[in-house]
mmCIF file of N, CA and C and ligand atoms in Angstrom:
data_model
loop_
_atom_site.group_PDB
_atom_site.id
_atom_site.type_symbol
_atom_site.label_atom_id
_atom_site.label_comp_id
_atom_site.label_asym_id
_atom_site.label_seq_id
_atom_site.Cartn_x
_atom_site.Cartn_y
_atom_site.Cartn_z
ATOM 1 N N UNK Y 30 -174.407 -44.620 -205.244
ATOM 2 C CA UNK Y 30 -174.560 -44.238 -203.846
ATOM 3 C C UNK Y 30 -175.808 -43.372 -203.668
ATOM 4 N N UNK Y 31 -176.710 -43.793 -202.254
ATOM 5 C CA UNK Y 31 -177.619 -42.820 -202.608
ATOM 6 C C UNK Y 31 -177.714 -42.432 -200.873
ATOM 7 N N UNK Y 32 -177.754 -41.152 -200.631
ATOM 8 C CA UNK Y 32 -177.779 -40.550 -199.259
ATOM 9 C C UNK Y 32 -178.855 -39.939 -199.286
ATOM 10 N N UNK Y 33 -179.351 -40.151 -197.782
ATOM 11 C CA UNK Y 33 -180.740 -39.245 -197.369
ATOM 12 C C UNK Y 33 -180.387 -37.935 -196.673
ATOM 13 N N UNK Y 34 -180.273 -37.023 -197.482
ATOM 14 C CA UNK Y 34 -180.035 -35.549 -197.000
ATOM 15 C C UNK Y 34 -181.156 -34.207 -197.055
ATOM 16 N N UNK Y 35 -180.850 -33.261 -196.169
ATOM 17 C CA UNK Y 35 -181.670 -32.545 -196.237
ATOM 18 C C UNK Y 35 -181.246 -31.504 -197.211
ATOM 19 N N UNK Y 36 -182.399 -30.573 -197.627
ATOM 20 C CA UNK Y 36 -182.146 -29.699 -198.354
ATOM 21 C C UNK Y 36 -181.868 -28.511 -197.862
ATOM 22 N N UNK Y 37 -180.320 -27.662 -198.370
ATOM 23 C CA UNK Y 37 -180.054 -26.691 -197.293
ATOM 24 C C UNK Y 37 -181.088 -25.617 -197.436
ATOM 25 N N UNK Y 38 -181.642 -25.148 -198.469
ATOM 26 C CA UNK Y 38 -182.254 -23.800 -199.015
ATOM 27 C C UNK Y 38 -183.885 -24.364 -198.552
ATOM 28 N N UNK Y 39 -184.475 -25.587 -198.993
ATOM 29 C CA UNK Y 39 -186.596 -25.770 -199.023
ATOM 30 C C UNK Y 39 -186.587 -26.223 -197.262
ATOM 31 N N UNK Y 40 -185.130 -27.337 -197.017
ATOM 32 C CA UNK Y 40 -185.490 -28.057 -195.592
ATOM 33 C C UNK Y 40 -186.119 -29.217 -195.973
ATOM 34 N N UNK Y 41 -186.035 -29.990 -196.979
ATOM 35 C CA UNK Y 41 -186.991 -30.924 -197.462
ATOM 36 C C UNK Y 41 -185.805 -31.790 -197.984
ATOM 37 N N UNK Y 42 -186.518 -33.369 -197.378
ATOM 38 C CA UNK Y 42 -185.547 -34.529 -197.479
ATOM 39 C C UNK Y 42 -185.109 -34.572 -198.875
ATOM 40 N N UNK Y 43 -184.066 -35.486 -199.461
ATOM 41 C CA UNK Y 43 -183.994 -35.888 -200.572
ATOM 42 C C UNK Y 43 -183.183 -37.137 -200.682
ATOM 43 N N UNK Y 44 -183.047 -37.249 -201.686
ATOM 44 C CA UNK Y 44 -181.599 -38.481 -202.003
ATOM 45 C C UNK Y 44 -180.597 -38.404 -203.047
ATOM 46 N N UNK Y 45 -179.714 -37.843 -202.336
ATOM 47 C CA UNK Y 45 -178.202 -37.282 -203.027
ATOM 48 C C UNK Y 45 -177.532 -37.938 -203.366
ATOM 49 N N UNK Y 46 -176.573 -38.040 -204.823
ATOM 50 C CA UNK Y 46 -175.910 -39.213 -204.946
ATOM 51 C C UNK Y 46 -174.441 -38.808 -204.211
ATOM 52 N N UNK Y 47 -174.289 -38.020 -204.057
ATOM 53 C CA UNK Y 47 -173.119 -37.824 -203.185
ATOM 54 C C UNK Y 47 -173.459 -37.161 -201.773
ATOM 55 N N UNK Y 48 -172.691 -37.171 -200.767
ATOM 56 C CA UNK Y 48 -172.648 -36.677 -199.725
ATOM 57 C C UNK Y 48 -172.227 -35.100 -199.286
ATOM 58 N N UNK Y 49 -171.428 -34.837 -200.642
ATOM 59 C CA UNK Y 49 -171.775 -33.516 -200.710
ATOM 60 C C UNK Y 49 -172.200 -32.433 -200.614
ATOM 61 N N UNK Y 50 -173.152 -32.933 -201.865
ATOM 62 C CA UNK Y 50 -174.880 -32.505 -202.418
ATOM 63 C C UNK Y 50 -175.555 -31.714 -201.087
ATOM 64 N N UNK Y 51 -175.773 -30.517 -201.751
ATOM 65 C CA UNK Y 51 -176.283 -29.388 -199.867
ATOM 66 C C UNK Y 51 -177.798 -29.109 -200.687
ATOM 67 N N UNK Y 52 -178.236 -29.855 -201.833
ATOM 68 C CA UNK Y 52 -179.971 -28.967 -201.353
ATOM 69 C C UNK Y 52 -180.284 -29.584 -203.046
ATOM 70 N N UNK Y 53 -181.190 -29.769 -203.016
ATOM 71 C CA UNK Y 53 -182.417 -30.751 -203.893
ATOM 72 C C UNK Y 53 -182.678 -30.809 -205.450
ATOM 73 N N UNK Y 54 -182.497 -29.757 -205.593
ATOM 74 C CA UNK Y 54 -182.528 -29.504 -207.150
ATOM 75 C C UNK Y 54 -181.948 -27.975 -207.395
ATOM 76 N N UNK Y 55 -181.850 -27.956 -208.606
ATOM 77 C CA UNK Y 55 -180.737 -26.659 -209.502
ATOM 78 C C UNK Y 55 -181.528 -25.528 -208.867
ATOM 79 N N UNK Y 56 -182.733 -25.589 -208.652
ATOM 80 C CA UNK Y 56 -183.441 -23.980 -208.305
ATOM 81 C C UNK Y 56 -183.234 -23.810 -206.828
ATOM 82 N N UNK Y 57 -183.381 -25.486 -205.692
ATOM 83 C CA UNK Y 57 -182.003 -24.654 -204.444
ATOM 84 C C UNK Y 57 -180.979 -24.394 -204.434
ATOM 85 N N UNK Y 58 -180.283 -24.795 -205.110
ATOM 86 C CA UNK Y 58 -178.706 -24.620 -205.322
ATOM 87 C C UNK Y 58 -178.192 -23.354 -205.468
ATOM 88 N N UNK Y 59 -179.694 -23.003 -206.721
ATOM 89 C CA UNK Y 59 -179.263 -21.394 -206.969
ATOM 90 C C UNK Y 59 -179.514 -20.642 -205.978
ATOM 91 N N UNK Y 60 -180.709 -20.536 -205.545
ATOM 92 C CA UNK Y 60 -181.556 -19.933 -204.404
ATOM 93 C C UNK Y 60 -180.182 -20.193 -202.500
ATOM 94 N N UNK Y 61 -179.909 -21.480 -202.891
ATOM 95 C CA UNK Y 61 -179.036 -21.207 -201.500
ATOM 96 C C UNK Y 61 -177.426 -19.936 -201.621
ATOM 97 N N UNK Y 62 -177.113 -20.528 -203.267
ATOM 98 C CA UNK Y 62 -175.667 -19.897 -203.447
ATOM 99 C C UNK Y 62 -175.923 -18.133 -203.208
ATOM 100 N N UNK Y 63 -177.400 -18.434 -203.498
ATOM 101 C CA UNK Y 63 -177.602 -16.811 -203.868
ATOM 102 C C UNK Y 63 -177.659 -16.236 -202.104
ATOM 103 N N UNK Y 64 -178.548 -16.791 -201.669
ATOM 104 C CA UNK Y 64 -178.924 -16.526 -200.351
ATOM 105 C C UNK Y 64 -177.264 -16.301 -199.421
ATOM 106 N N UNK Y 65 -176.675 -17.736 -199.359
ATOM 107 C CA UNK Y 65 -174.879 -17.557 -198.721
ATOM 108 C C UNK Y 65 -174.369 -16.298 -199.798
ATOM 109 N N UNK Y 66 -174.452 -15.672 -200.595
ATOM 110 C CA UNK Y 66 -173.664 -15.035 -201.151
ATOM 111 C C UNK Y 66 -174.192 -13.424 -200.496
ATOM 112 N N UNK Y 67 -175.472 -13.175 -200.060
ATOM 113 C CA UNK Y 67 -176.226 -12.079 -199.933
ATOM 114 C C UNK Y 67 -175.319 -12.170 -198.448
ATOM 115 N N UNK Y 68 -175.713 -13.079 -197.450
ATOM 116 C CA UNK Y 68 -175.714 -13.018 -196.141
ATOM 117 C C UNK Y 68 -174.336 -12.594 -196.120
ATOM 118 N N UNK Y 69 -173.061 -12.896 -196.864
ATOM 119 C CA UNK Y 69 -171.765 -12.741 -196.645
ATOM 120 C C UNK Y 69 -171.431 -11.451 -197.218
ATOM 121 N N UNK Y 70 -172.601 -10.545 -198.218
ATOM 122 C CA UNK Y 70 -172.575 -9.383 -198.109
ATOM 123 C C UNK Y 70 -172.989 -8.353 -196.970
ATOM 124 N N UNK Y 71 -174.131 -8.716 -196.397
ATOM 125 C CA UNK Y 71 -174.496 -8.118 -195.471
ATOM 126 C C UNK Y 71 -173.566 -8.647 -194.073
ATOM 127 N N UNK Y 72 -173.038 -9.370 -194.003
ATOM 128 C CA UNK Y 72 -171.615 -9.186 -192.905
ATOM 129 C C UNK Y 72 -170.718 -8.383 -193.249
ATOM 130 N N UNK Y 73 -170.167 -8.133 -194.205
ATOM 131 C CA UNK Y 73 -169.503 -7.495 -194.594
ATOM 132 C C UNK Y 73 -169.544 -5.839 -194.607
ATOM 133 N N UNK Y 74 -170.892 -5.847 -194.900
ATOM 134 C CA UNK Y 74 -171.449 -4.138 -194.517
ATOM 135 C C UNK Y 74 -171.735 -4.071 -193.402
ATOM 136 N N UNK Y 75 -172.011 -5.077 -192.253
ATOM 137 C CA UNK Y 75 -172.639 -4.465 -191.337
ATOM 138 C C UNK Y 75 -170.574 -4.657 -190.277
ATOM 139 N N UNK Y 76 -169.991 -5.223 -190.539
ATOM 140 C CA UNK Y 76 -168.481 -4.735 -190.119
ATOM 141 C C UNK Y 76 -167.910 -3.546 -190.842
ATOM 142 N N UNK Y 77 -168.755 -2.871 -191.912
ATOM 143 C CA UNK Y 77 -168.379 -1.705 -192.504
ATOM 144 C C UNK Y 77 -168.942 -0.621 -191.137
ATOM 145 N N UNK Y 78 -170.061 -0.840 -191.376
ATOM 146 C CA UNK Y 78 -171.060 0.586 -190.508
ATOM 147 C C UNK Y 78 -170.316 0.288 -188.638
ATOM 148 N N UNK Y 79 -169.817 -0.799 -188.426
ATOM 149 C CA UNK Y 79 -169.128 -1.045 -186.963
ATOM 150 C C UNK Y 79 -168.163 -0.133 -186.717
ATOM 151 N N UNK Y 80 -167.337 -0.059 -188.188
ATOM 152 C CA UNK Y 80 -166.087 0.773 -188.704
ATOM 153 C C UNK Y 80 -166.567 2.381 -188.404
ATOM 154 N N UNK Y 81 -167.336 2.271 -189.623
ATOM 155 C CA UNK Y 81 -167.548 3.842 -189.408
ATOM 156 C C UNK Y 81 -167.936 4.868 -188.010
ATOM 157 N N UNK Y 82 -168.737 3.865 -187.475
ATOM 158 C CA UNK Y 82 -169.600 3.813 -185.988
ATOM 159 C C UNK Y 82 -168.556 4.708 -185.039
ATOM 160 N N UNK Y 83 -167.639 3.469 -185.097
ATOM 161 C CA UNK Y 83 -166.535 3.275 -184.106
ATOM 162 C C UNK Y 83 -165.571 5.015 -184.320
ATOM 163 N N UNK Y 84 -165.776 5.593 -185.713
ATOM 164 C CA UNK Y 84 -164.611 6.270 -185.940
ATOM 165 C C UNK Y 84 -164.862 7.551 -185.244
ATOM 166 N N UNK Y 85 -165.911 7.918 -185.176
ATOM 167 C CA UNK Y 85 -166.257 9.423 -184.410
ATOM 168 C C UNK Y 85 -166.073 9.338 -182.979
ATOM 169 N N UNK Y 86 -166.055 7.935 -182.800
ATOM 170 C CA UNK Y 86 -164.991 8.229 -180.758
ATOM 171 C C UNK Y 86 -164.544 8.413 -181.111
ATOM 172 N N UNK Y 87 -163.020 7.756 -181.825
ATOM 173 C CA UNK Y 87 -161.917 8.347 -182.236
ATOM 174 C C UNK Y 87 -161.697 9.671 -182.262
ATOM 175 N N UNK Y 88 -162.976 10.379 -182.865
ATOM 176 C CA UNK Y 88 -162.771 12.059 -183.009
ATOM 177 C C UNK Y 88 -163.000 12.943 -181.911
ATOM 178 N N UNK Y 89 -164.003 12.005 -180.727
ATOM 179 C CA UNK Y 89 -164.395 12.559 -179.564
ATOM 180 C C UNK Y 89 -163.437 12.607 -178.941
ATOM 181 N N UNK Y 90 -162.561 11.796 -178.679
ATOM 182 C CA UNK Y 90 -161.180 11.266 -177.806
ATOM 183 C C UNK Y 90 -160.015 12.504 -178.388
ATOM 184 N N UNK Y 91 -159.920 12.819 -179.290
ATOM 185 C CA UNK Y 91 -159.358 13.931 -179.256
ATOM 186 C C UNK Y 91 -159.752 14.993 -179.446
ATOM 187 N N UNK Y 92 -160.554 15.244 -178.748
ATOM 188 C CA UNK Y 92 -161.102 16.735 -178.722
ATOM 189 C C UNK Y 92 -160.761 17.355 -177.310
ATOM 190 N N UNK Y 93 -160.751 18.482 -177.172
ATOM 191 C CA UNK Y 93 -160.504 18.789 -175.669
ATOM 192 C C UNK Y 93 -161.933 19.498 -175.050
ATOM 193 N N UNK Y 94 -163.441 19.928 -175.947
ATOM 194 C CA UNK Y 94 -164.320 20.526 -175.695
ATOM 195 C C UNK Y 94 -165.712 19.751 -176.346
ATOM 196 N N UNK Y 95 -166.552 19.385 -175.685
ATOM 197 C CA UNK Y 95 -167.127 18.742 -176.132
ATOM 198 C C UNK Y 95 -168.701 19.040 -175.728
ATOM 199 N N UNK Y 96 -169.177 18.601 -176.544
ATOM 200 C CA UNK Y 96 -170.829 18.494 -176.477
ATOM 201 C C UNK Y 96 -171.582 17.922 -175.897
ATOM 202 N N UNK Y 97 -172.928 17.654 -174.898
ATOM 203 C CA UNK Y 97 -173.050 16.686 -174.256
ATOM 204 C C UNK Y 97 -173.927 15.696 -174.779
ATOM 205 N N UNK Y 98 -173.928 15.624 -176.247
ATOM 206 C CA UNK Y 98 -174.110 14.614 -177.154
ATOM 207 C C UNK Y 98 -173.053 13.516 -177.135
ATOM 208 N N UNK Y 99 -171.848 13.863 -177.461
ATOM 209 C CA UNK Y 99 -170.660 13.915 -177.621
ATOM 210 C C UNK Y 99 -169.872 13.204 -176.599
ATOM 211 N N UNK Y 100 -170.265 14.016 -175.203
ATOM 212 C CA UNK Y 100 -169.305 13.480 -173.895
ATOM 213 C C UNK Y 100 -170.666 12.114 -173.099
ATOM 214 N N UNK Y 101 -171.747 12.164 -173.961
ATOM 215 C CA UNK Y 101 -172.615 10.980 -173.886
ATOM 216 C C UNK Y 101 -172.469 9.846 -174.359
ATOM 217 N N UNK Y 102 -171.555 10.557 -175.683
ATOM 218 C CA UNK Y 102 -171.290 8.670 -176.121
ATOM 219 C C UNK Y 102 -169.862 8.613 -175.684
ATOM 220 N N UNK Y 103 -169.053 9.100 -175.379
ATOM 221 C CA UNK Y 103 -168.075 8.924 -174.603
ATOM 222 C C UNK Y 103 -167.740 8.344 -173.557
ATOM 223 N N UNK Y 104 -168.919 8.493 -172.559
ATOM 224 C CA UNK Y 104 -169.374 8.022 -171.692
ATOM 225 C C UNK Y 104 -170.208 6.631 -171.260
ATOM 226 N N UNK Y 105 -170.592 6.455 -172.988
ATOM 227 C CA UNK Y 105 -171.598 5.425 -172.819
ATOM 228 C C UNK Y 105 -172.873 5.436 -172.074
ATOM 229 N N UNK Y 106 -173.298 6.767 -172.087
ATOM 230 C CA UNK Y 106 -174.647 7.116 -171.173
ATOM 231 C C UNK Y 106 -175.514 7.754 -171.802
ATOM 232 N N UNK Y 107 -176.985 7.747 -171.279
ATOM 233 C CA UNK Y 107 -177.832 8.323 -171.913
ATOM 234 C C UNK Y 107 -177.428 10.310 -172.249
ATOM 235 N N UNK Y 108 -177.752 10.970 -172.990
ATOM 236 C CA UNK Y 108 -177.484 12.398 -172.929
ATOM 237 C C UNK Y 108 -178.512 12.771 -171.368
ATOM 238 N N UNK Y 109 -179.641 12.442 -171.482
ATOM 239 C CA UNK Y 109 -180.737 13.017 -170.180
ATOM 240 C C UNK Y 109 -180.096 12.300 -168.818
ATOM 241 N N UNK Y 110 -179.322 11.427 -168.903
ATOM 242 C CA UNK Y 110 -178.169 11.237 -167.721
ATOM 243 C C UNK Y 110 -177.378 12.192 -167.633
ATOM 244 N N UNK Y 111 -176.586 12.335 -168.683
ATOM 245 C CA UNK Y 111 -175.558 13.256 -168.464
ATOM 246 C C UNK Y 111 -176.018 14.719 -167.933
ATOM 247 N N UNK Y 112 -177.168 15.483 -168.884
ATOM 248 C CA UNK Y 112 -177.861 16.661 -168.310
ATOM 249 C C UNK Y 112 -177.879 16.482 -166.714
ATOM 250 N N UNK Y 113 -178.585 15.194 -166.331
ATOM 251 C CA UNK Y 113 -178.626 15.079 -164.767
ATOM 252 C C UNK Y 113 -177.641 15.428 -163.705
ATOM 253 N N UNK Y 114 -176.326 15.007 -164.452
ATOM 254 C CA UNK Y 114 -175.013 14.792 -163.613
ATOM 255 C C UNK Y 114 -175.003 16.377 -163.712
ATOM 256 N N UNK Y 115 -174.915 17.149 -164.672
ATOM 257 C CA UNK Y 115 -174.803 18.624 -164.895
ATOM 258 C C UNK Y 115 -175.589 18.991 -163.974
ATOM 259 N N UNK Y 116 -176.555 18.769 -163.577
ATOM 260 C CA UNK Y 116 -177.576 19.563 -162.988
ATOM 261 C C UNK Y 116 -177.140 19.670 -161.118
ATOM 262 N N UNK Y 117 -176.420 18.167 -160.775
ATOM 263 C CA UNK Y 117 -176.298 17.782 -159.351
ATOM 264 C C UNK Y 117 -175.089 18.341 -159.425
ATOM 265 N N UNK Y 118 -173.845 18.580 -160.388
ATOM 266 C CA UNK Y 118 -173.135 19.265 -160.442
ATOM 267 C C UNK Y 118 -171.792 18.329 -160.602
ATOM 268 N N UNK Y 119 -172.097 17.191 -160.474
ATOM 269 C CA UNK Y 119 -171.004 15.930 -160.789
ATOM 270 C C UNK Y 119 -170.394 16.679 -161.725
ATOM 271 N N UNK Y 120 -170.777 16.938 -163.505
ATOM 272 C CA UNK Y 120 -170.062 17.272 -164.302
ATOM 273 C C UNK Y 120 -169.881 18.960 -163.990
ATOM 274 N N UNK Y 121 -168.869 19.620 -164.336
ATOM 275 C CA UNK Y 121 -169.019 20.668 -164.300
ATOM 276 C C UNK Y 121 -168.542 20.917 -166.122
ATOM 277 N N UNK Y 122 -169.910 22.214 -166.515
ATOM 278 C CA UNK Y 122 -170.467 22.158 -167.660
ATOM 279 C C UNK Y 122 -170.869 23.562 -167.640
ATOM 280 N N UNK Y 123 -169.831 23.741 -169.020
ATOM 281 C CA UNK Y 123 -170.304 25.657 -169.463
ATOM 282 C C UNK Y 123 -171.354 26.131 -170.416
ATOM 283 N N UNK Y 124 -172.233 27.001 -170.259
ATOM 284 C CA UNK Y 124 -173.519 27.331 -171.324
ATOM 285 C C UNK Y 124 -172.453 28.210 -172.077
ATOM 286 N N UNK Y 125 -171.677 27.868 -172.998
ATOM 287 C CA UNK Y 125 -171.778 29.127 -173.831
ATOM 288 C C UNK Y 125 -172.552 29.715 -174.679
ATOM 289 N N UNK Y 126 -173.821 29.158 -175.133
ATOM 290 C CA UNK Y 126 -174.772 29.582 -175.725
ATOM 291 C C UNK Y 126 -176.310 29.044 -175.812
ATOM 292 N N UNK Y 127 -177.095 29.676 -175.578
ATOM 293 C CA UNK Y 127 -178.242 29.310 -175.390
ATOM 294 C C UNK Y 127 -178.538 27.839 -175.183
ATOM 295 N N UNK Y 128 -177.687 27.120 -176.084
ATOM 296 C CA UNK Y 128 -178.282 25.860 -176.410
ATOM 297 C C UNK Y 128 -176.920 24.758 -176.818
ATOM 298 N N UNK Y 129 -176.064 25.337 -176.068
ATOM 299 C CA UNK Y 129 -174.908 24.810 -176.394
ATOM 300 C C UNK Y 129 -174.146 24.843 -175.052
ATOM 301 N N UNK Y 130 -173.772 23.712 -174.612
ATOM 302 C CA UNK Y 130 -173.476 23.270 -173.088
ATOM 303 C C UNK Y 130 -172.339 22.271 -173.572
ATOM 304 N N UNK Y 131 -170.785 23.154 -172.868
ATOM 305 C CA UNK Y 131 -170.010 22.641 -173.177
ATOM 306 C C UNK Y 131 -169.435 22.224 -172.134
ATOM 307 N N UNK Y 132 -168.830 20.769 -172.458
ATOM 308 C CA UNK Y 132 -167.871 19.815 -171.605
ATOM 309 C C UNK Y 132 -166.594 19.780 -171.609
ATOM 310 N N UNK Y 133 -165.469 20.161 -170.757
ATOM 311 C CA UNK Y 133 -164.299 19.884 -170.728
ATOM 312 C C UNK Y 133 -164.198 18.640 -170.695
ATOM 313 N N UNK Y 134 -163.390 17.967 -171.670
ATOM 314 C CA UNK Y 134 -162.950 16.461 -171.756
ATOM 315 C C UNK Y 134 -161.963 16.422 -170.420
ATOM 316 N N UNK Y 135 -161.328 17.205 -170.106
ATOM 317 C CA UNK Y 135 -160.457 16.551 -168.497
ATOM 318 C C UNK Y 135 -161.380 16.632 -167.467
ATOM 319 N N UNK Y 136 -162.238 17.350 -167.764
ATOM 320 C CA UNK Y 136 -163.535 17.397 -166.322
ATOM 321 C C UNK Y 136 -164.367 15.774 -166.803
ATOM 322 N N UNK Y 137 -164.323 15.246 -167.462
ATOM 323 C CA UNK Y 137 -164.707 13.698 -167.419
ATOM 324 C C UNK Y 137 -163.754 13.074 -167.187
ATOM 325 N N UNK Y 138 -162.230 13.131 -167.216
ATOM 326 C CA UNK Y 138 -161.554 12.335 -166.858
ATOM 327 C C UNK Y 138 -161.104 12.306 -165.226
ATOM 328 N N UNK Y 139 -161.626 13.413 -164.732
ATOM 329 C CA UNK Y 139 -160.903 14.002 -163.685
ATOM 330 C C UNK Y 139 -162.459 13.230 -162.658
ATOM 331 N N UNK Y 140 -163.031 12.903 -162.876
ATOM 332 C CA UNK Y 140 -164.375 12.115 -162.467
ATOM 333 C C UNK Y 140 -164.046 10.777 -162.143
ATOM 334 N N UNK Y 141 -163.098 10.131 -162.828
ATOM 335 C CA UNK Y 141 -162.579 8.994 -162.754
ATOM 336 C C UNK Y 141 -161.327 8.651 -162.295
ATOM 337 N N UNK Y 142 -160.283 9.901 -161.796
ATOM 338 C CA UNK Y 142 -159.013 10.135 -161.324
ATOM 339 C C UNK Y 142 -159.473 10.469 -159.554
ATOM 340 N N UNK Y 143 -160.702 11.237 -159.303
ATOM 341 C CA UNK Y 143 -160.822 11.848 -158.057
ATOM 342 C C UNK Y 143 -161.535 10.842 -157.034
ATOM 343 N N UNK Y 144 -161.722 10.313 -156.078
ATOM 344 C CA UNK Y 144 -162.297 9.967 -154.713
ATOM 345 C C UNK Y 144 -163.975 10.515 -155.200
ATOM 346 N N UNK Y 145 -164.778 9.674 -155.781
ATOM 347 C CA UNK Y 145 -166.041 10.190 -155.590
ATOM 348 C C UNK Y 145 -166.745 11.002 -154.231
ATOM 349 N N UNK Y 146 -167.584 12.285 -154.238
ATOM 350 C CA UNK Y 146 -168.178 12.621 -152.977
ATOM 351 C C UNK Y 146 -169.230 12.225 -152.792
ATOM 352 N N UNK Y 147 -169.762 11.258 -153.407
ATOM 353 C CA UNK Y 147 -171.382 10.974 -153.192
ATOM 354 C C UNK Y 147 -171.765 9.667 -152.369
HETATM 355 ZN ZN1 ZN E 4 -184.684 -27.745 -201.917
#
């Protein structure tokens, strides 16, 4: 039997005796197994780092005081948004320290419970 197939790994025709047969000679074979074997690592890590990503909402969500780093990704908004909302007074937001501007987590929820005034 002889089939006209392409080669999965060069892209270059050949003739396979089976239908099988995914790529041209022993050095694609290796080169593809190697290549599918890499790519199914790097899925694998990159659903790792999704994991990890994901876990510090988790930590934001239960917090009751928060940062406006913090109540930014919570929010899903830029931080220089959020400063903004602070500034027009949407969020209401405590300096306790120079450089540290803290968010009540129910004052973001209470944003989404109330009749907007704007
Ligand atoms: Zn090949």
């Amino acid at each position: 039997m002889k089939i006209l197939r392409v080669c999965q790994h060069c892209g270059k025709d050949f003739i396979a005796q089976r239908t099988t047969t995914q790529s041209c000679s022993d050095h694609c074979a290796k080169m593809y197994y190697k290549t599918k074997k890499r790519n199914e690592k790097i899925a694998i890590s990159n659903k790792e780092t999704l994991i990890i990503k994901a876990k510090p909402l988790e930590e934001i969500k239960s917090k009751d005081f928060l940062t406006v780093k913090d109540a930014a990704k919570l929010l899903n908004c830029s931080v220089r948004t959020l400063y903004r909302l602070i500034d027009n007074g949407t969020i209401r937001a405590v300096n306790l320290s120079e450089r540290k501007i803290t968010i009540k987590r129910a004052d973001i929820d209470v944003l989404f419970t109330l009749p907007q005034t704007i």
